[in-house]
Amino acid sequence: MEFKDRDKFSDFEEYWRANKSRLMLDAPQHLKTERINSGKFNTAGDWLLAPLPLVVMILFMQTGWIANELLNLVVAIAIGVVLYVLGEMAKPYVTGKRSVTDIDRDIKEYFRREWEAGGAS
């Protein structure tokens, strides 16, 4: 990357950081709608993944593998957190929805192209 390109890149990054919230509101409608829908429970996969950590936590605590109740609770919470994170990672594959991070990356790329074309406000 040339020096001039790096300056343009850092200028856009500075502009993005300063105006991110406004730009997210000004994003193209299809990207805003996709971002909103990615957090909704509108597929069977959403309804399967959401309660999974809680169900596994309850089942683990009921088995009584660990005699100490406090340690049992801590381990169950750790299992729940791990399953939640794994569920969020698997969500795009299970539900067919893109992750919010991917959508935000597309919004940023849209505004980067606008910036390079000189149309950024």
CSV table of C-alpha atoms in Angstrom, one decimal, residues 6-86:
chain,number,residue,atom,x,y,z
A,6,ARG,CA,-2.4,4.7,3.9
A,7,ASP,CA,-3.2,8.3,4.6
A,8,LYS,CA,-6.6,7.9,2.9
A,9,PHE,CA,-7.2,4.7,4.9
A,10,SER,CA,-6.4,6.3,8.2
A,11,ASP,CA,-8.5,9.4,7.3
A,12,PHE,CA,-11.5,7.2,6.7
A,13,GLU,CA,-10.9,5.2,9.9
A,14,GLU,CA,-10.8,8.5,11.8
A,15,TYR,CA,-14.0,9.7,10.1
A,16,TRP,CA,-15.7,6.3,10.8
A,17,ARG,CA,-14.8,6.4,14.5
A,18,ALA,CA,-16.1,9.9,14.8
A,19,ASN,CA,-19.4,9.3,12.9
A,20,LYS,CA,-20.1,5.6,13.3
A,21,SER,CA,-23.5,6.0,15.1
A,22,ARG,CA,-24.8,8.5,12.5
A,23,LEU,CA,-23.5,6.5,9.6
A,24,MET,CA,-25.2,3.3,11.0
A,25,LEU,CA,-28.5,5.2,10.9
A,26,ASP,CA,-27.7,6.5,7.3
A,27,ALA,CA,-26.8,3.0,6.0
A,28,PRO,CA,-28.8,1.6,3.0
A,29,GLN,CA,-32.2,0.3,4.1
A,30,HIS,CA,-31.5,-3.3,3.1
A,31,LEU,CA,-28.5,-3.5,5.4
A,32,LYS,CA,-30.3,-1.8,8.3
A,33,THR,CA,-33.2,-4.2,7.9
A,34,GLU,CA,-30.9,-7.2,7.8
A,35,ARG,CA,-29.1,-5.9,10.9
A,36,ILE,CA,-32.4,-5.6,12.8
A,37,ASN,CA,-33.7,-9.0,11.7
A,38,SER,CA,-30.4,-10.7,12.7
A,39,GLY,CA,-31.3,-10.2,16.3
A,40,LYS,CA,-34.9,-11.3,16.1
A,41,PHE,CA,-36.3,-14.7,16.9
A,42,ASN,CA,-37.9,-15.4,13.6
A,43,THR,CA,-36.5,-18.8,12.7
A,44,ALA,CA,-36.6,-22.2,14.3
A,45,GLY,CA,-32.8,-22.1,14.7
A,46,ASP,CA,-33.2,-19.0,16.9
A,47,TRP,CA,-35.7,-20.8,19.1
A,48,LEU,CA,-33.5,-23.9,19.4
A,49,LEU,CA,-30.3,-22.1,20.2
A,50,ALA,CA,-31.6,-19.6,22.7
A,51,PRO,CA,-32.7,-22.0,25.5
A,52,LEU,CA,-29.9,-24.5,24.9
A,53,PRO,CA,-27.4,-23.1,27.4
A,54,LEU,CA,-30.0,-22.9,30.2
A,55,VAL,CA,-31.3,-26.4,29.6
A,56,VAL,CA,-27.8,-27.8,29.6
A,57,MET,CA,-27.0,-25.9,32.8
A,58,ILE,CA,-30.1,-27.2,34.6
A,59,LEU,CA,-29.4,-30.7,33.4
A,60,PHE,CA,-25.8,-30.5,34.6
A,61,MET,CA,-26.8,-29.2,38.0
A,62,GLN,CA,-29.4,-32.0,38.4
A,63,THR,CA,-26.9,-34.8,37.7
A,64,GLY,CA,-25.0,-33.9,40.8
A,65,TRP,CA,-21.6,-34.9,39.5
A,66,ILE,CA,-20.0,-32.3,41.7
A,67,ALA,CA,-21.0,-32.6,45.4
A,68,ASN,CA,-20.2,-29.0,46.4
A,69,GLU,CA,-23.2,-26.8,45.5
A,70,LEU,CA,-21.2,-23.6,44.9
A,71,LEU,CA,-18.7,-25.3,42.7
A,72,ASN,CA,-21.5,-27.1,40.9
A,73,LEU,CA,-23.1,-23.7,40.2
A,74,VAL,CA,-19.9,-22.1,39.0
A,75,VAL,CA,-19.2,-25.0,36.6
A,76,ALA,CA,-22.7,-24.9,35.3
A,77,ILE,CA,-22.4,-21.2,34.7
A,78,ALA,CA,-19.1,-21.7,32.9
A,79,ILE,CA,-20.7,-24.4,30.7
A,80,GLY,CA,-23.6,-22.1,30.0
A,81,VAL,CA,-21.3,-19.3,28.9
A,82,VAL,CA,-19.3,-21.6,26.6
A,83,LEU,CA,-22.5,-22.9,25.0
A,84,TYR,CA,-23.8,-19.4,24.5
A,85,VAL,CA,-20.7,-18.3,22.8
A,86,LEU,CA,-20.6,-21.5,20.6
